[in-house]
Short mmCIF file of C-alpha atoms in Angstrom, two decimals:
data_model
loop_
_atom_site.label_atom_id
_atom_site.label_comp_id
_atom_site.label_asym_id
_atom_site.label_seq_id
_atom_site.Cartn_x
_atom_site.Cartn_y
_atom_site.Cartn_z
CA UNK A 1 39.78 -38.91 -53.00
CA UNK A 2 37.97 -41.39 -50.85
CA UNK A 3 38.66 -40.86 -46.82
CA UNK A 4 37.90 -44.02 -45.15
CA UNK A 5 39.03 -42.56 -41.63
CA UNK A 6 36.31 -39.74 -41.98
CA UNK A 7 34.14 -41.99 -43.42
CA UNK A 8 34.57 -43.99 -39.71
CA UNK A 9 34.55 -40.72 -38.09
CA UNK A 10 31.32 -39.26 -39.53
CA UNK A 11 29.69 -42.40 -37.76
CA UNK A 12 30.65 -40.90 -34.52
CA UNK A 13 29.70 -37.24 -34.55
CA UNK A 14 26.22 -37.74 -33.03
CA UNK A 15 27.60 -39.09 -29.99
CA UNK A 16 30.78 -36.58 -30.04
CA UNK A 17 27.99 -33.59 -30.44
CA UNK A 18 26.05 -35.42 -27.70
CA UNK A 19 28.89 -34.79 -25.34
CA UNK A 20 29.71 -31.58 -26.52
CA UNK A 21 28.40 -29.94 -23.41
CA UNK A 22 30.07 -32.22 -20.52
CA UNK A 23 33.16 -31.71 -22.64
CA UNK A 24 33.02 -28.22 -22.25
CA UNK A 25 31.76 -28.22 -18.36
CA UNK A 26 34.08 -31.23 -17.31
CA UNK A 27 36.86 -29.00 -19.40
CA UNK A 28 38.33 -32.42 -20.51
CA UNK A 29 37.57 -34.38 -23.70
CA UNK A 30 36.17 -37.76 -22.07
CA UNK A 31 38.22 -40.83 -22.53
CA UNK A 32 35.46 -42.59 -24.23
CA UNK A 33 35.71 -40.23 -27.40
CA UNK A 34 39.50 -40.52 -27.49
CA UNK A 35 39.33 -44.11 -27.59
CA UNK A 36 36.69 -44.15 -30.10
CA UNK A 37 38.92 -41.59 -32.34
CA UNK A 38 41.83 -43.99 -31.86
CA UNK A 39 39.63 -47.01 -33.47
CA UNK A 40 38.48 -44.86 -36.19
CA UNK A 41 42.22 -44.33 -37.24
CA UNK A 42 42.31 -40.35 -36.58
CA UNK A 43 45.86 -40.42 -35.19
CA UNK A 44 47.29 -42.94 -37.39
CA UNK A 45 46.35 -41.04 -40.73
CA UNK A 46 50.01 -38.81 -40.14
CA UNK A 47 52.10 -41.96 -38.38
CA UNK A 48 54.62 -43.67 -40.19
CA UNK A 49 53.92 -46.92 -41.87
CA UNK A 50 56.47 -48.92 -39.66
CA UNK A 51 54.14 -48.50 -36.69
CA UNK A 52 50.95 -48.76 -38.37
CA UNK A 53 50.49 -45.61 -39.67
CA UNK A 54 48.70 -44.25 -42.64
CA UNK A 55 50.59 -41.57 -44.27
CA UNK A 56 47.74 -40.27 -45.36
CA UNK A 57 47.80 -37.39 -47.52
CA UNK A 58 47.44 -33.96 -44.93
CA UNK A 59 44.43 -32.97 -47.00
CA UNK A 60 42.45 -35.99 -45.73
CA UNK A 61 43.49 -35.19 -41.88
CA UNK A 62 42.30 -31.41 -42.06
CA UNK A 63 38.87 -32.72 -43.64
CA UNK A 64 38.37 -35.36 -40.97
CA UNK A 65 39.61 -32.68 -38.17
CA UNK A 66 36.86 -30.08 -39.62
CA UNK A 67 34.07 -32.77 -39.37
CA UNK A 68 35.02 -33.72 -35.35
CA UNK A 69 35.20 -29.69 -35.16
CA UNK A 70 32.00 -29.09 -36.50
CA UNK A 71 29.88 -30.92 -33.43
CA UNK A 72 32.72 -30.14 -31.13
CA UNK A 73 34.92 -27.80 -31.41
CA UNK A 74 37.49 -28.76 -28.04
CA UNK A 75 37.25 -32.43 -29.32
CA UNK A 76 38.45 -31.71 -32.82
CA UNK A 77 41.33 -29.20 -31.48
CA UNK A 78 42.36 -32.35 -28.99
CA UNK A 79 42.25 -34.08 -32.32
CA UNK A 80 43.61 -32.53 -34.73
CA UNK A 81 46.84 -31.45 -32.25
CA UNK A 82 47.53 -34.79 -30.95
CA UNK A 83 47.14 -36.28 -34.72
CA UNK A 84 49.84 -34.00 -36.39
CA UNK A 85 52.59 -35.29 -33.33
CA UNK A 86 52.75 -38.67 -34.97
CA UNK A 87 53.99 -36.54 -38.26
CA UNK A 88 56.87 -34.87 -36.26
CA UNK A 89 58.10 -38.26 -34.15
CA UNK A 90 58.56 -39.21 -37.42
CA UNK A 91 61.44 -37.32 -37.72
CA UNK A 92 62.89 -38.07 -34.49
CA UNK A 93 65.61 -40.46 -34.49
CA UNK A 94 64.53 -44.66 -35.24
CA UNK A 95 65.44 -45.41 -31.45
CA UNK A 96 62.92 -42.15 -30.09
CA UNK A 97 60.70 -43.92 -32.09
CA UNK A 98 60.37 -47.08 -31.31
CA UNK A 99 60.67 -46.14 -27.19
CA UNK A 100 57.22 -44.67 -27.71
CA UNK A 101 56.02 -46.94 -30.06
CA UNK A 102 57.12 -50.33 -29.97
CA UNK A 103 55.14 -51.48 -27.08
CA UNK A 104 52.06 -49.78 -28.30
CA UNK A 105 51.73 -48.18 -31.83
CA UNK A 106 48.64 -45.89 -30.30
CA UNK A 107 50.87 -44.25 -27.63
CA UNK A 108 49.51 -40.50 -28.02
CA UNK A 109 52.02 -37.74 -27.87
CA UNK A 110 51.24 -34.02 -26.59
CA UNK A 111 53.06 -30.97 -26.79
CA UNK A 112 54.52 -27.55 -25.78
CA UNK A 113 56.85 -26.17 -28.23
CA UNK A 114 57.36 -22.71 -26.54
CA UNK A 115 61.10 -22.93 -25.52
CA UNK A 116 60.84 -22.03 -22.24
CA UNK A 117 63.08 -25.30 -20.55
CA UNK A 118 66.21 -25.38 -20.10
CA UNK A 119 68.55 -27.73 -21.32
CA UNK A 120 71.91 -28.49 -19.74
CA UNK A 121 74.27 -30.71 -22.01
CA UNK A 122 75.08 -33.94 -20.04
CA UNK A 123 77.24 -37.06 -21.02
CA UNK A 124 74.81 -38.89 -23.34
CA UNK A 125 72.58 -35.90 -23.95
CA UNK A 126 70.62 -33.15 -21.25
CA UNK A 127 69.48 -32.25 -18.48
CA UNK A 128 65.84 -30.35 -18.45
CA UNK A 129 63.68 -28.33 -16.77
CA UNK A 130 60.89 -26.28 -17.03
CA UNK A 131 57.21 -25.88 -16.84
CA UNK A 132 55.32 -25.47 -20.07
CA UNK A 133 51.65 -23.95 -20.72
CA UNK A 134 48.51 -25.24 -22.81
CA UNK A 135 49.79 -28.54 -23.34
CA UNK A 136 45.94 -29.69 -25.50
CA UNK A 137 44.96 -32.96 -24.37
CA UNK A 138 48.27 -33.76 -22.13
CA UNK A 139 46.09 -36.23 -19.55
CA UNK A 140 45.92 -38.73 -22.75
CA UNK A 141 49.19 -38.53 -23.42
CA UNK A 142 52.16 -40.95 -22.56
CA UNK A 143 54.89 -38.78 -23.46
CA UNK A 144 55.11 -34.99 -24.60
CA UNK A 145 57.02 -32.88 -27.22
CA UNK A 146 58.34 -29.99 -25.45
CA UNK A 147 60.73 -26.85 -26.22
CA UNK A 148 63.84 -26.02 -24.83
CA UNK A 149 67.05 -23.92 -25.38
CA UNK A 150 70.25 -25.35 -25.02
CA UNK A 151 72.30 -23.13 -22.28
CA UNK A 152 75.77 -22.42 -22.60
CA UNK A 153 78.89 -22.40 -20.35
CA UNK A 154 78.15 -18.68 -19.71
CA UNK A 155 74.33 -19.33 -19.11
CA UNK A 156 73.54 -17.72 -22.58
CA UNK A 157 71.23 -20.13 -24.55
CA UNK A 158 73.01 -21.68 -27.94
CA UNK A 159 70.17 -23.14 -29.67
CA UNK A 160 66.56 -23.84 -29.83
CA UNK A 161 65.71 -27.88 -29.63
CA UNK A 162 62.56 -29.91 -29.45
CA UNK A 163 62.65 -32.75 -27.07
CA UNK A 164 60.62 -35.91 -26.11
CA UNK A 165 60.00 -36.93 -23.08
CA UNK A 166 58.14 -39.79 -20.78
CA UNK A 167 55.44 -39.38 -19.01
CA UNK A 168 57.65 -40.40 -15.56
CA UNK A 169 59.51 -37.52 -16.37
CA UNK A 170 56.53 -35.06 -15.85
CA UNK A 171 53.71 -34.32 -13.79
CA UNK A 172 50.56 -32.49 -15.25
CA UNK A 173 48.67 -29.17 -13.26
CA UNK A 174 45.45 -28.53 -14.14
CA UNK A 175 45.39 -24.94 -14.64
CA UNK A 176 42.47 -24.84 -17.59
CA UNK A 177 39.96 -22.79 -16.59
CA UNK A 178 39.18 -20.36 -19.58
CA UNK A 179 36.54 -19.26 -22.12
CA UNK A 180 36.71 -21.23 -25.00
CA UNK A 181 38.20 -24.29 -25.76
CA UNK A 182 37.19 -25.53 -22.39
CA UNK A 183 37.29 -28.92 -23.23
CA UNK A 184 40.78 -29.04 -24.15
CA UNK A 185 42.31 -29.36 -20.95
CA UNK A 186 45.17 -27.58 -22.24
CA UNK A 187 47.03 -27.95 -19.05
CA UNK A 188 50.89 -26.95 -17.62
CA UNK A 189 53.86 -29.17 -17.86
CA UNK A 190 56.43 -29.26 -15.37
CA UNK A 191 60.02 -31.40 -16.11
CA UNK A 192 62.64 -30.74 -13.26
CA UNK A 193 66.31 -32.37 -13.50
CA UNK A 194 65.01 -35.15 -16.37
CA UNK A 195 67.95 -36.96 -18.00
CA UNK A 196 67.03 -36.57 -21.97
CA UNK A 197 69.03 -39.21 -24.26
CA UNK A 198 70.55 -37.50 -27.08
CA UNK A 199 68.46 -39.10 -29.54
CA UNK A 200 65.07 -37.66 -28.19
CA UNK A 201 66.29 -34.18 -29.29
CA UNK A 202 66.09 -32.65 -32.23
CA UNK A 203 67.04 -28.88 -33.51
CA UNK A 204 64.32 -26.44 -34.86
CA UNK A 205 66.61 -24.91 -37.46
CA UNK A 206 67.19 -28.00 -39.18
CA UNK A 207 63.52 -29.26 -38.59
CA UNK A 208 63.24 -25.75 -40.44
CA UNK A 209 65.19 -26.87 -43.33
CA UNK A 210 63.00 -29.77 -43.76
CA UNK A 211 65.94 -32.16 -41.92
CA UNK A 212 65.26 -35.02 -39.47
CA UNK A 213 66.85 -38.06 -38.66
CA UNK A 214 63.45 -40.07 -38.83
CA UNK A 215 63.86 -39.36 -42.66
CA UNK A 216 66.17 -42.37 -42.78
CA UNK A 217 63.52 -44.60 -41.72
CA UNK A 218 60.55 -42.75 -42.53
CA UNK A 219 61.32 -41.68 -46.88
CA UNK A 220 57.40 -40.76 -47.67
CA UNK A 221 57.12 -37.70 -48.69
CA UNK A 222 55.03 -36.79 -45.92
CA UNK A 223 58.04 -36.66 -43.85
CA UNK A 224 59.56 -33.93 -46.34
CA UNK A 225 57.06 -31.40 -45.90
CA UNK A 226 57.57 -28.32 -43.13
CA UNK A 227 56.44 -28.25 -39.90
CA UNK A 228 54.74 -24.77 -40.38
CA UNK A 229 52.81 -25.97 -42.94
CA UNK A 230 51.16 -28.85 -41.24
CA UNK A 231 51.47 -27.73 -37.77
CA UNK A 232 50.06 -24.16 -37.94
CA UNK A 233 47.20 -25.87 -40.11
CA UNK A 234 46.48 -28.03 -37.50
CA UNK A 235 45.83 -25.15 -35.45
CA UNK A 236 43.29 -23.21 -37.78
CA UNK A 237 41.80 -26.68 -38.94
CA UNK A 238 39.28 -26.73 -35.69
CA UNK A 239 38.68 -23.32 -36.00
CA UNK A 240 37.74 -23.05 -39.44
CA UNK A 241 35.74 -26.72 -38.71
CA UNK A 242 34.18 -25.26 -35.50
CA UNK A 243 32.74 -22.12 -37.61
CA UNK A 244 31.60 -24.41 -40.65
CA UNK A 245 29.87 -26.47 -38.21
CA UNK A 246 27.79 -23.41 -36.37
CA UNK A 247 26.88 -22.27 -39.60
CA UNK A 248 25.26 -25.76 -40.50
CA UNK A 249 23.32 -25.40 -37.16
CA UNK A 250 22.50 -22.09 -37.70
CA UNK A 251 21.00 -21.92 -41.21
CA UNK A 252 18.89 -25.54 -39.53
CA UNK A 253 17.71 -23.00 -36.28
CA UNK A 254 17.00 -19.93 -38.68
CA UNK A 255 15.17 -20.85 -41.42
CA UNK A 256 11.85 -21.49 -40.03
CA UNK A 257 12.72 -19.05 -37.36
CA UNK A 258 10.22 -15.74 -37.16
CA UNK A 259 11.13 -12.97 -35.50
CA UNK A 260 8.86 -11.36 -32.68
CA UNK A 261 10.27 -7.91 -32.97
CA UNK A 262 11.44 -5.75 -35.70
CA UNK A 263 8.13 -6.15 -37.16
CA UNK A 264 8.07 -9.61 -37.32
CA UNK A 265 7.71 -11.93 -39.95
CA UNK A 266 10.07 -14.59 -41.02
CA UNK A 267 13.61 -14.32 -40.56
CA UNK A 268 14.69 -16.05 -43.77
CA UNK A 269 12.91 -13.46 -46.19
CA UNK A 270 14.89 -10.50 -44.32
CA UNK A 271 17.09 -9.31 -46.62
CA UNK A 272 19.59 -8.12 -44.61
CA UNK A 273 19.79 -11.68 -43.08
CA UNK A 274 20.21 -13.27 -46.49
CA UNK A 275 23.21 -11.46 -46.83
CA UNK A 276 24.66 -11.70 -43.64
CA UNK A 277 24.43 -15.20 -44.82
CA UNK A 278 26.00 -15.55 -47.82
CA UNK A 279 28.89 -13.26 -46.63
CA UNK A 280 29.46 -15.64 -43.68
CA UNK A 281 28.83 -18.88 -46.53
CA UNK A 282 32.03 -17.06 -48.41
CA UNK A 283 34.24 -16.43 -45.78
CA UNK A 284 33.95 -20.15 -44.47
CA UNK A 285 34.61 -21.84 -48.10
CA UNK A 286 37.11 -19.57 -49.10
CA UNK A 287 39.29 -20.54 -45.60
CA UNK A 288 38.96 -24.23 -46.85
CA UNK A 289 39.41 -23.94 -50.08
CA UNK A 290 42.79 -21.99 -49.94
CA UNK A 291 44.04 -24.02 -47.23
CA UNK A 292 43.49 -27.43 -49.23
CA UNK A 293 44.99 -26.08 -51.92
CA UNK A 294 48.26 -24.90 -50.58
CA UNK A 295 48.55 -28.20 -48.11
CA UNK A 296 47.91 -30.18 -51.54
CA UNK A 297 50.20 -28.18 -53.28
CA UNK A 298 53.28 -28.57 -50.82
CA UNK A 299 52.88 -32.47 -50.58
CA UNK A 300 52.73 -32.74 -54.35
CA UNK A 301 55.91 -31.10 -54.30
CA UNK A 302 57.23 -33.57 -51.75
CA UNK A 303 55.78 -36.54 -53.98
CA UNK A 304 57.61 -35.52 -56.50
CA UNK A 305 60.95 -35.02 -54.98
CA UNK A 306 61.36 -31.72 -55.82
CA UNK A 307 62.10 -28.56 -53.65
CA UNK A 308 59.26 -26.54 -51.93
CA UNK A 309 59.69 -23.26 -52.84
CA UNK A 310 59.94 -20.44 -50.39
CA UNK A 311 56.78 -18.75 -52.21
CA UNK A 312 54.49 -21.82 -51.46
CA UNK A 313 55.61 -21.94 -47.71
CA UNK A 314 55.03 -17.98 -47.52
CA UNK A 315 51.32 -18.07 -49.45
CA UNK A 316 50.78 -21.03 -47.08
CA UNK A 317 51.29 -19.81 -43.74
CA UNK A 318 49.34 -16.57 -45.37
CA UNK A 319 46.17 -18.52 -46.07
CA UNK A 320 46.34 -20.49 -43.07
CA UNK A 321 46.36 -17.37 -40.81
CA UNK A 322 43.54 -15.69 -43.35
CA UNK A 323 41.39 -18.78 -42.67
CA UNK A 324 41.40 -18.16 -39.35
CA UNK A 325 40.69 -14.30 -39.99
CA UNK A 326 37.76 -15.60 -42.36
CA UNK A 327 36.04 -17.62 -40.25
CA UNK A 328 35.99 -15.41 -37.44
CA UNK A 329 34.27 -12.66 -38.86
CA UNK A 330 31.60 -15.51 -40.73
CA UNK A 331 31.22 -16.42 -36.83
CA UNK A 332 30.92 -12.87 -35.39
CA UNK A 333 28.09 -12.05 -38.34
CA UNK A 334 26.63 -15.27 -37.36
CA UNK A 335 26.44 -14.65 -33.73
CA UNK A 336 25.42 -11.13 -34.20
CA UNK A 337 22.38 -11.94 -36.25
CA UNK A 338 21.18 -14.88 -34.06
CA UNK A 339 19.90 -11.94 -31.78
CA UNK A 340 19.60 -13.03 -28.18
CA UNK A 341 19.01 -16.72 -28.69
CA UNK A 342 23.01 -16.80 -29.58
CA UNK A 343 23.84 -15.95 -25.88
CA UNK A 344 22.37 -18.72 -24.06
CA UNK A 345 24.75 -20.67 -22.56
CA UNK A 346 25.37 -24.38 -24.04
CA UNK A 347 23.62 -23.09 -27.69
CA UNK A 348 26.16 -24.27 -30.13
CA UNK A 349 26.22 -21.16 -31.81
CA UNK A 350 27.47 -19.57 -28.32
CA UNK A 351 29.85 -22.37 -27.80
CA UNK A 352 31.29 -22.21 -31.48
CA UNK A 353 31.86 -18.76 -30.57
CA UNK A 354 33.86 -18.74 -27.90
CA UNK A 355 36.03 -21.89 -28.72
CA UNK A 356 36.67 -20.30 -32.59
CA UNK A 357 37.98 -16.45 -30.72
CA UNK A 358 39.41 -19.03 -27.83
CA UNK A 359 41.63 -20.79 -31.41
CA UNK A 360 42.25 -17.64 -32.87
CA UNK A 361 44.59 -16.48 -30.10
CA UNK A 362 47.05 -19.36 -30.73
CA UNK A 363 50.60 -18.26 -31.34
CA UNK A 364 50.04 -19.93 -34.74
CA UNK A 365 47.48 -18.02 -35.97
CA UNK A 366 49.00 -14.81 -35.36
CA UNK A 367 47.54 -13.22 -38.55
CA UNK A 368 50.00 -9.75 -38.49
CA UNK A 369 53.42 -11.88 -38.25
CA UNK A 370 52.48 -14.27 -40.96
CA UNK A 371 51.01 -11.84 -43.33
CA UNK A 372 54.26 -9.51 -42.71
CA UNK A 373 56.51 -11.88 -43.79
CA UNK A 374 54.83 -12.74 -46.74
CA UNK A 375 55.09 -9.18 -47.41
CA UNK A 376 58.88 -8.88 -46.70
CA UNK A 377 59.37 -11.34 -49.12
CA UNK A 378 56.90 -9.82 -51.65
CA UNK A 379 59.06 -6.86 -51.69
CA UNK A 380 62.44 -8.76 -51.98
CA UNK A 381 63.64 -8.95 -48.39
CA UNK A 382 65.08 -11.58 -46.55
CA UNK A 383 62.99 -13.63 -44.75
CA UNK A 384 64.15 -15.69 -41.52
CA UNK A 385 61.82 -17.57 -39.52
CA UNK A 386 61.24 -20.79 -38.17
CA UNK A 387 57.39 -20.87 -38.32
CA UNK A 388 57.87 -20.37 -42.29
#
């Protein structure tokens, strides 16, 4: 399949790898690389055709994501997160839609879906509040996707919503100040008494049952597929990119490298580091590989109009949180046998490190919850779960 986006994109890695270390100092992504991601397409490949979008087949996004990941890894996660929130506007309601895209179809979009607002119903729709944490790339953002539960007359909450809402609504606090992902300026939220039009809402369970209102407007099949498949991928995408990228670096610093302890000699003809190598070489393809294959597999199923089957969404979100378990422990063998050289702070191997544990912490890559729901339904249980 030809990718002309990461075809555009590949054309801007040396500069993205040339900021690589201000973006992780200055904990922000600069605007200059955002704007040059927007020309190359990157967060048009998931929009809908009626603004200018792409469609593109997921596949296509994770590959470009991995490349931007590889020189940097904040800069792909800033990416790769605000690219997959054109996919879910898409199933907003037409009139959510065009409010944040018919002035400008390149109107960026963050997130926080952790329902922690509160929303009051109103006539014409709610009243919210809250404050929201590691909102990825929020300061290049016009409006955000947020999470909020719907309280009743008895303060008990009803339901769990998703909600859209202008930047005049909400003021950003920089908070970021971490280990990894630095760049990211994954920052806090904060919505208090915003009036949110019924038609900027929409409910997680029926998101969850592959439902939207955009689907009127918006009948690709990329609009048919769940939101745990392509947003949890979006999340171990720059991860898995981040650690494909160190290795690249690392097999460039160690081959001619020769050791000054340990008896010397060169470090490629160690055996011990030949294998360290190929184990790590495994781990990495065998994250990508699975992943491309289920992602592929779902929207094929969505091409052809039929229904994805609980199985596929299960082995999905399995693989997806097993990519992220892979490439961590390539990345830890990596770091290991870099010796001292790895610690050094700015060394991409060191940066890669931190940003790919940083990623792995991400409530979507929680590798116990996934795999034990695959395993529930392995055994003939019931499985419930939005993130499925």
């Amino acid at each position: 399949m030809s990718n002309e986006v990461l075809e555009s994109v590949r054309a801007l890695l040396p500069s993205i790898a040339g900021r690589a270390m201000s973006t992780d100092q200055n904990r922000r992504v600069p605007a200059e690389t955002i704007q040059e991601l927007v020309e190359a397409g990157v967060f048009r490949m998931l929009q809908p055709r009626r603004y200018g979008g792409a469609e593109s087949d997921p596949v296509k996004f994770y590959e470009v994501v991995r490349e931007i990941s590889g020189v940097c890894g904040s800069t792909g996660w800033v990416a790769s997160v605000l690219g997959v929130h054109p996919w879910q506007l898409g199933l907003f309601a037409e009139a959510a839609q065009d409010e944040v895209w018919g002035d400008d179809p390149d109107t960026l979009v963050a997130s926080s879906y952790a329902p922690v607002g509160r929303l009051t119903p109103v006539d014409g729709g709610y009243e919210l509040s809250g404050r929201w944490k590691f909102s990825s790339g929020c300061e290049h953002a016009s409006w955000a996707l947020v999470g909020g539960l719907i309280v009743g007359a008895e303060g008990r909450p009803v339901d769990f919503m998703t909600v859209v809402v202008p930047h005049a609504d909400y003021r950003i606090e920089d908070v970021w100040d971490v280990i990894g992902l630095r760049g990211t300026a994954s920052n806090d939220i904060i919505v208090e008494r915003a009036f949110v039009p019924e038609h900027r809402t929409m409910r997680n369970y029926e998101q969850a049952q592959l439902r939207g209102p955009g689907q009127q407007v918006n009948t690709g099949p990329l609009y048919r597929m769940p939101f745990a498949t392509l947003f949890t991928s979006a999340i171990t995408a720059p991860v898995v990119g981040a650690v494909a990228g160190c290795y690249a670096s690392y097999i460039g610093a160690m081959r001619d490298r020769v050791r000054l302890s340990l008896g010397g000699g060169r470090f490629a003809e160690d055996q011990f580091a030949q294998v360290a190598v190929a184990r790590a070489a495994s781990e990495i393809d065998a994250a990508i590989l699975q992943m491309d294959r289920n992602v592929r597999e779902v929207y094929q199923h969505a091409v052809d109009g039929v229904e994805i089957p609980m199985e596929l969404r299960l082995r999905a979100r399995r693989d997806q949180v097993r990519a992220t378990e892979r490439v961590l422990e390539a990345i830890d063998i990596l770091f290991k046998t870099a010796g001292g050289n790895s610690l050094q702070r700015g060394n991409p191997i060191e940066r890669a490190w931190r940003d790919a544990h940083a990623g792995s912490v991400h409530v979507a890559n929680d590798v116990e919850r996934a795999l034990a729901m695959y395993g529930k339904a392995e055994f003939g249980l019931a499985v419930e779960d939005n993130m499925i």
